[in-house]
PDB file of C-alpha atoms in Angstrom:
ATOM      1  CA  MET W 244      16.815  24.828   3.820  1.00  0.00           C
ATOM      2  CA  GLU W 245      17.278  21.398   2.704  1.00  0.00           C
ATOM      3  CA  LYS W 246      14.549  18.729   1.870  1.00  0.00           C
ATOM      4  CA  MET W 247      15.933  15.119   2.949  1.00  0.00           C
ATOM      5  CA  VAL W 248      13.872  11.865   2.355  1.00  0.00           C
ATOM      6  CA  LEU W 249      14.514   9.792   4.504  1.00  0.00           C
ATOM      7  CA  SER W 250      13.809   5.505   3.832  1.00  0.00           C
ATOM      8  CA  ILE W 251      13.679   4.318   7.592  1.00  0.00           C
ATOM      9  CA  LEU W 252      13.362   0.121   8.216  1.00  0.00           C
ATOM     10  CA  VAL W 253      11.636  -0.809  11.262  1.00  0.00           C
ATOM     11  CA  GLY W 254      10.471  -3.450  12.898  1.00  0.00           C
ATOM     12  CA  ASN W 255       6.858  -4.306  13.083  1.00  0.00           C
ATOM     13  CA  THR W 256       6.532  -3.664  16.763  1.00  0.00           C
ATOM     14  CA  PHE W 257       3.337  -1.659  17.875  1.00  0.00           C
ATOM     15  CA  GLY W 258       4.449   1.807  19.231  1.00  0.00           C
ATOM     16  CA  VAL W 259       6.826   2.522  16.792  1.00  0.00           C
ATOM     17  CA  LEU W 260       5.018   4.730  14.573  1.00  0.00           C
ATOM     18  CA  SER W 261       5.120   7.035  18.185  1.00  0.00           C
ATOM     19  CA  ARG W 262       8.164   6.833  18.671  1.00  0.00           C
ATOM     20  CA  VAL W 263      10.023   7.777  15.370  1.00  0.00           C
ATOM     21  CA  SER W 264       7.564  10.855  15.272  1.00  0.00           C
ATOM     22  CA  GLY W 265       8.089  11.364  19.550  1.00  0.00           C
ATOM     23  CA  LEU W 266      11.308  11.921  18.528  1.00  0.00           C
ATOM     24  CA  PHE W 267      10.890  14.651  15.819  1.00  0.00           C
ATOM     25  CA  SER W 268       8.458  16.807  18.079  1.00  0.00           C
ATOM     26  CA  ARG W 269      10.075  16.161  21.179  1.00  0.00           C
ATOM     27  CA  ARG W 270      13.433  17.430  18.985  1.00  0.00           C
ATOM     28  CA  GLY W 271      11.727  20.367  17.593  1.00  0.00           C
ATOM     29  CA  TYR W 272      12.500  18.946  13.998  1.00  0.00           C
ATOM     30  CA  ASN W 273       8.875  19.408  11.472  1.00  0.00           C
ATOM     31  CA  ILE W 274       7.704  16.427   9.814  1.00  0.00           C
ATOM     32  CA  ASP W 275       6.771  17.729   6.085  1.00  0.00           C
ATOM     33  CA  SER W 276       5.576  14.432   5.129  1.00  0.00           C
ATOM     34  CA  LEU W 277       5.510  10.818   6.668  1.00  0.00           C
ATOM     35  CA  THR W 278       4.348   7.262   4.584  1.00  0.00           C
ATOM     36  CA  VAL W 279       4.282   3.950   6.784  1.00  0.00           C
ATOM     37  CA  GLY W 280       3.773   0.725   5.564  1.00  0.00           C
ATOM     38  CA  ALA W 281       4.298  -2.918   5.419  1.00  0.00           C
ATOM     39  CA  THR W 282       7.471  -4.235   3.573  1.00  0.00           C
ATOM     40  CA  GLU W 283       8.285  -7.395   1.613  1.00  0.00           C
ATOM     41  CA  ASN W 284       8.453  -8.900   5.304  1.00  0.00           C
ATOM     42  CA  THR W 285       5.931  -8.778   7.499  1.00  0.00           C
ATOM     43  CA  GLU W 286       8.546  -8.374  10.164  1.00  0.00           C
ATOM     44  CA  PHE W 287       9.767  -4.653   9.245  1.00  0.00           C
ATOM     45  CA  SER W 288       8.024  -2.143   7.822  1.00  0.00           C
ATOM     46  CA  ARG W 289       8.979   0.408   5.565  1.00  0.00           C
ATOM     47  CA  MET W 290       9.063   4.523   6.700  1.00  0.00           C
ATOM     48  CA  THR W 291       9.433   7.221   4.424  1.00  0.00           C
ATOM     49  CA  VAL W 292      10.270  10.520   6.299  1.00  0.00           C
ATOM     50  CA  VAL W 293      10.802  14.016   4.439  1.00  0.00           C
ATOM     51  CA  ALA W 294      12.254  17.078   6.570  1.00  0.00           C
ATOM     52  CA  SER W 295      13.938  19.280   5.691  1.00  0.00           C
ATOM     53  CA  GLY W 296      16.332  21.767   7.862  1.00  0.00           C
ATOM     54  CA  ASP W 297      20.187  22.969   7.047  1.00  0.00           C
ATOM     55  CA  GLU W 298      22.475  20.632   7.302  1.00  0.00           C
ATOM     56  CA  GLN W 299      22.965  20.050  11.234  1.00  0.00           C
ATOM     57  CA  ILE W 300      19.539  19.961  11.364  1.00  0.00           C
ATOM     58  CA  LEU W 301      18.746  17.011   8.082  1.00  0.00           C
ATOM     59  CA  ASP W 302      22.387  15.425  10.274  1.00  0.00           C
ATOM     60  CA  GLN W 303      20.975  15.608  14.313  1.00  0.00           C
ATOM     61  CA  ILE W 304      17.484  14.104  12.867  1.00  0.00           C
ATOM     62  CA  LYS W 305      19.548  11.276  10.960  1.00  0.00           C
ATOM     63  CA  LYS W 306      21.796  10.283  14.457  1.00  0.00           C
ATOM     64  CA  GLN W 307      19.010  10.691  16.475  1.00  0.00           C
ATOM     65  CA  LEU W 308      16.662   8.438  14.516  1.00  0.00           C
ATOM     66  CA  ALA W 309      19.885   5.654  13.833  1.00  0.00           C
ATOM     67  CA  LYS W 310      20.161   5.421  18.292  1.00  0.00           C
ATOM     68  CA  LEU W 311      16.490   4.462  17.990  1.00  0.00           C
ATOM     69  CA  GLU W 312      15.907   0.774  18.773  1.00  0.00           C
ATOM     70  CA  ASP W 313      13.061  -0.158  16.621  1.00  0.00           C
ATOM     71  CA  VAL W 314      15.383   0.758  13.651  1.00  0.00           C
ATOM     72  CA  LYS W 315      17.340  -1.294  11.692  1.00  0.00           C
ATOM     73  CA  GLU W 316      18.558   1.086   8.347  1.00  0.00           C
ATOM     74  CA  ILE W 317      18.071   4.425   7.321  1.00  0.00           C
ATOM     75  CA  LYS W 318      18.697   5.387   3.910  1.00  0.00           C
ATOM     76  CA  VAL W 319      18.628   8.535   2.489  1.00  0.00           C
ATOM     77  CA  LEU W 320      16.651   8.636  -1.449  1.00  0.00           C
ATOM     78  CA  LYS W 321      18.762  11.376  -3.330  1.00  0.00           C
ATOM     79  CA  ALA W 322      17.621  12.593  -6.347  1.00  0.00           C
ATOM     80  CA  GLY W 323      18.439  11.193  -9.193  1.00  0.00           C
ATOM     81  CA  GLU W 324      19.020   7.790  -7.561  1.00  0.00           C
ATOM     82  CA  SER W 325      16.257   7.162  -6.280  1.00  0.00           C
ATOM     83  CA  VAL W 326      12.259   7.405  -7.626  1.00  0.00           C
ATOM     84  CA  CYS W 327      10.023   9.279  -4.967  1.00  0.00           C
ATOM     85  CA  ARG W 328       6.407   9.295  -5.656  1.00  0.00           C
ATOM     86  CA  GLU W 329       2.671  10.736  -4.094  1.00  0.00           C
ATOM     87  CA  LEU W 330      -0.925  10.021  -4.839  1.00  0.00           C
ATOM     88  CA  VAL W 331      -3.077  12.416  -5.045  1.00  0.00           C
ATOM     89  CA  PHE W 332      -7.257  13.578  -5.364  1.00  0.00           C
ATOM     90  CA  VAL W 333      -8.968  15.642  -5.912  1.00  0.00           C
ATOM     91  CA  LYS W 334     -12.339  16.441  -6.179  1.00  0.00           C
ATOM     92  CA  VAL W 335     -13.575  19.405  -8.627  1.00  0.00           C
ATOM     93  CA  ALA W 336     -17.451  20.599  -8.946  1.00  0.00           C
ATOM     94  CA  VAL W 337     -17.605  20.937 -12.704  1.00  0.00           C
ATOM     95  CA  THR W 338     -21.103  22.695 -13.797  1.00  0.00           C
ATOM     96  CA  PRO W 339     -22.048  20.372 -17.963  1.00  0.00           C
ATOM     97  CA  GLU W 340     -19.766  23.002 -19.492  1.00  0.00           C
ATOM     98  CA  GLU W 341     -16.846  22.673 -17.318  1.00  0.00           C
ATOM     99  CA  ARG W 342     -16.860  19.347 -17.270  1.00  0.00           C
ATOM    100  CA  GLN W 343     -14.622  18.501 -20.681  1.00  0.00           C
ATOM    101  CA  SER W 344     -11.960  20.605 -19.563  1.00  0.00           C
ATOM    102  CA  VAL W 345     -11.678  19.469 -16.502  1.00  0.00           C
ATOM    103  CA  ILE W 346     -11.810  16.131 -18.359  1.00  0.00           C
ATOM    104  CA  ALA W 347      -8.808  18.076 -20.514  1.00  0.00           C
ATOM    105  CA  ILE W 348      -6.756  18.368 -17.614  1.00  0.00           C
ATOM    106  CA  ALA W 349      -6.435  15.191 -16.894  1.00  0.00           C
ATOM    107  CA  GLY W 350      -6.037  13.215 -19.299  1.00  0.00           C
ATOM    108  CA  ILE W 351      -2.877  15.481 -19.731  1.00  0.00           C
ATOM    109  CA  PHE W 352      -1.673  15.055 -16.300  1.00  0.00           C
ATOM    110  CA  ARG W 353      -2.186  10.719 -17.231  1.00  0.00           C
ATOM    111  CA  ALA W 354      -4.954  11.242 -14.315  1.00  0.00           C
ATOM    112  CA  SER W 355      -8.087   8.667 -13.714  1.00  0.00           C
ATOM    113  CA  ILE W 356     -11.868  10.222 -13.103  1.00  0.00           C
ATOM    114  CA  VAL W 357     -12.085   7.593 -10.273  1.00  0.00           C
ATOM    115  CA  ASP W 358     -15.737   9.501  -8.937  1.00  0.00           C
ATOM    116  CA  VAL W 359     -17.767  11.473 -11.341  1.00  0.00           C
ATOM    117  CA  SER W 360     -21.276  12.617  -9.589  1.00  0.00           C
ATOM    118  CA  THR W 361     -23.276  15.782 -11.477  1.00  0.00           C
ATOM    119  CA  SER W 362     -21.413  18.024  -9.970  1.00  0.00           C
ATOM    120  CA  SER W 363     -18.086  16.770  -8.630  1.00  0.00           C
ATOM    121  CA  LEU W 364     -15.205  14.579 -11.174  1.00  0.00           C
ATOM    122  CA  MET W 365     -12.591  12.778  -8.249  1.00  0.00           C
ATOM    123  CA  ILE W 366      -9.716  12.747 -10.110  1.00  0.00           C
ATOM    124  CA  GLU W 367      -6.512  10.346  -8.754  1.00  0.00           C
ATOM    125  CA  LEU W 368      -2.825  11.254  -9.971  1.00  0.00           C
ATOM    126  CA  THR W 369       0.815   9.822  -9.107  1.00  0.00           C
ATOM    127  CA  GLY W 370       3.749  11.151  -9.352  1.00  0.00           C
ATOM    128  CA  ASN W 371       6.425  14.007  -8.073  1.00  0.00           C
ATOM    129  CA  GLU W 372       6.098  16.822  -6.118  1.00  0.00           C
ATOM    130  CA  ALA W 373       6.561  19.392  -9.109  1.00  0.00           C
ATOM    131  CA  LYS W 374       3.775  16.948 -11.043  1.00  0.00           C
ATOM    132  CA  LEU W 375       1.199  17.510  -8.181  1.00  0.00           C
ATOM    133  CA  ALA W 376       2.200  21.728  -7.536  1.00  0.00           C
ATOM    134  CA  ALA W 377       1.942  21.378 -11.564  1.00  0.00           C
ATOM    135  CA  PHE W 378      -1.916  19.623 -11.832  1.00  0.00           C
ATOM    136  CA  ILE W 379      -3.152  21.675  -8.150  1.00  0.00           C
ATOM    137  CA  LYS W 380      -2.633  24.642 -10.078  1.00  0.00           C
ATOM    138  CA  LEU W 381      -4.098  23.957 -13.512  1.00  0.00           C
ATOM    139  CA  LEU W 382      -7.232  23.516 -11.536  1.00  0.00           C
ATOM    140  CA  GLU W 383      -7.825  26.697  -9.398  1.00  0.00           C
ATOM    141  CA  GLY W 384     -10.118  27.967 -11.477  1.00  0.00           C
ATOM    142  CA  TYR W 385     -12.316  26.013 -10.724  1.00  0.00           C
ATOM    143  CA  LYS W 386     -13.963  25.143  -7.139  1.00  0.00           C
ATOM    144  CA  ILE W 387     -11.833  22.301  -5.718  1.00  0.00           C
ATOM    145  CA  LYS W 388     -13.840  20.871  -3.294  1.00  0.00           C
ATOM    146  CA  GLU W 389     -11.637  18.485  -1.034  1.00  0.00           C
ATOM    147  CA  ILE W 390      -7.855  17.739  -1.195  1.00  0.00           C
ATOM    148  CA  ALA W 391      -5.699  14.351  -0.008  1.00  0.00           C
ATOM    149  CA  ARG W 392      -2.075  13.352  -0.564  1.00  0.00           C
ATOM    150  CA  THR W 393      -0.698  10.405   1.137  1.00  0.00           C
ATOM    151  CA  GLY W 394       2.503  11.611   0.950  1.00  0.00           C
ATOM    152  CA  ILE W 395       6.071  10.477   0.025  1.00  0.00           C
ATOM    153  CA  THR W 396       6.695   7.132  -0.746  1.00  0.00           C
ATOM    154  CA  GLY W 397       9.776   5.534  -2.324  1.00  0.00           C
ATOM    155  CA  LEU W 398      13.077   3.376  -2.764  1.00  0.00           C
ATOM    156  CA  SER W 399      16.305   3.391  -4.471  1.00  0.00           C
ATOM    157  CA  ARG W 400      16.795   2.459  -7.915  1.00  0.00           C
ATOM    158  CA  GLY W 401      18.736  -0.968  -9.550  1.00  0.00           C
ATOM    159  CA  ASP W 402      19.907  -3.205  -7.537  1.00  0.00           C
ATOM    160  CA  ALA W 403      20.643  -1.204  -4.202  1.00  0.00           C
ATOM    161  CA  SER W 404      18.422  -2.071  -1.550  1.00  0.00           C
ATOM    162  CA  ILE W 405      17.726  -0.729   2.294  1.00  0.00           C
ATOM    163  CA  TYR W 406      19.087  -4.434   2.792  1.00  0.00           C
ATOM    164  CA  GLY W 407      22.290  -3.699   2.395  1.00  0.00           C
ATOM    165  CA  ASP W 408      23.460  -2.795   5.305  1.00  0.00           C
ATOM    166  CA  ALA W 409      21.087  -4.295   7.730  1.00  0.00           C
ATOM    167  CA  ALA W 410      21.335  -7.702   5.637  1.00  0.00           C
ATOM    168  CA  GLU W 411      23.367 -10.189   8.181  1.00  0.00           C
ATOM    169  CA  GLU W 412      21.131  -8.421  10.972  1.00  0.00           C
ATOM    170  CA  LEU W 413      18.237  -9.189   8.854  1.00  0.00           C
ATOM    171  CA  GLY W 414      18.867 -12.744   7.389  1.00  0.00           C
ATOM    172  CA  GLU W 415      17.785 -13.738   4.006  1.00  0.00           C
ATOM    173  CA  TYR W 416      17.592 -10.476   2.472  1.00  0.00           C
ATOM    174  CA  SER W 417      21.127  -8.643   0.864  1.00  0.00           C
ATOM    175  CA  ASP W 418      22.491  -6.961  -2.125  1.00  0.00           C
ATOM    176  CA  ASP W 419      23.759  -9.829  -3.859  1.00  0.00           C
TER     177      ASP W 419
END
């Protein structure tokens, strides 16, 4: 099973998230991760969708998404050609004796302690999936109270832009 990360430029319209996610559910495709946020142009939002499947299913997903009226551009974020990251918050129950060792683990990963109480620490870490998985695995020896993950988001490296192929339609944006 392959994994594909799609960066999708959509019109910033009412119900666009529902229409995109509805396409996945109607077709029986699974969304591994979905993030949505504003772009530098208020007319558009960027969705980053991670989906899994064989080559045929992933190709179908791209074709079906391209048919949606709200979808302006789709770009596959390939490993090595893009930067993809995820944010995780982990709340760990700690005793006074465990506190320093959990702080040391956070330090190894360059994570930030963002909340401290007498019995817990909340840690923030940004990185790729492998880094986050390794971090969480090291914390398994402690009592993890809660985990919240944002899902993957990313951009193409270098001068490449999602506006490249859609530049004429979108007006002022181009790769020039």
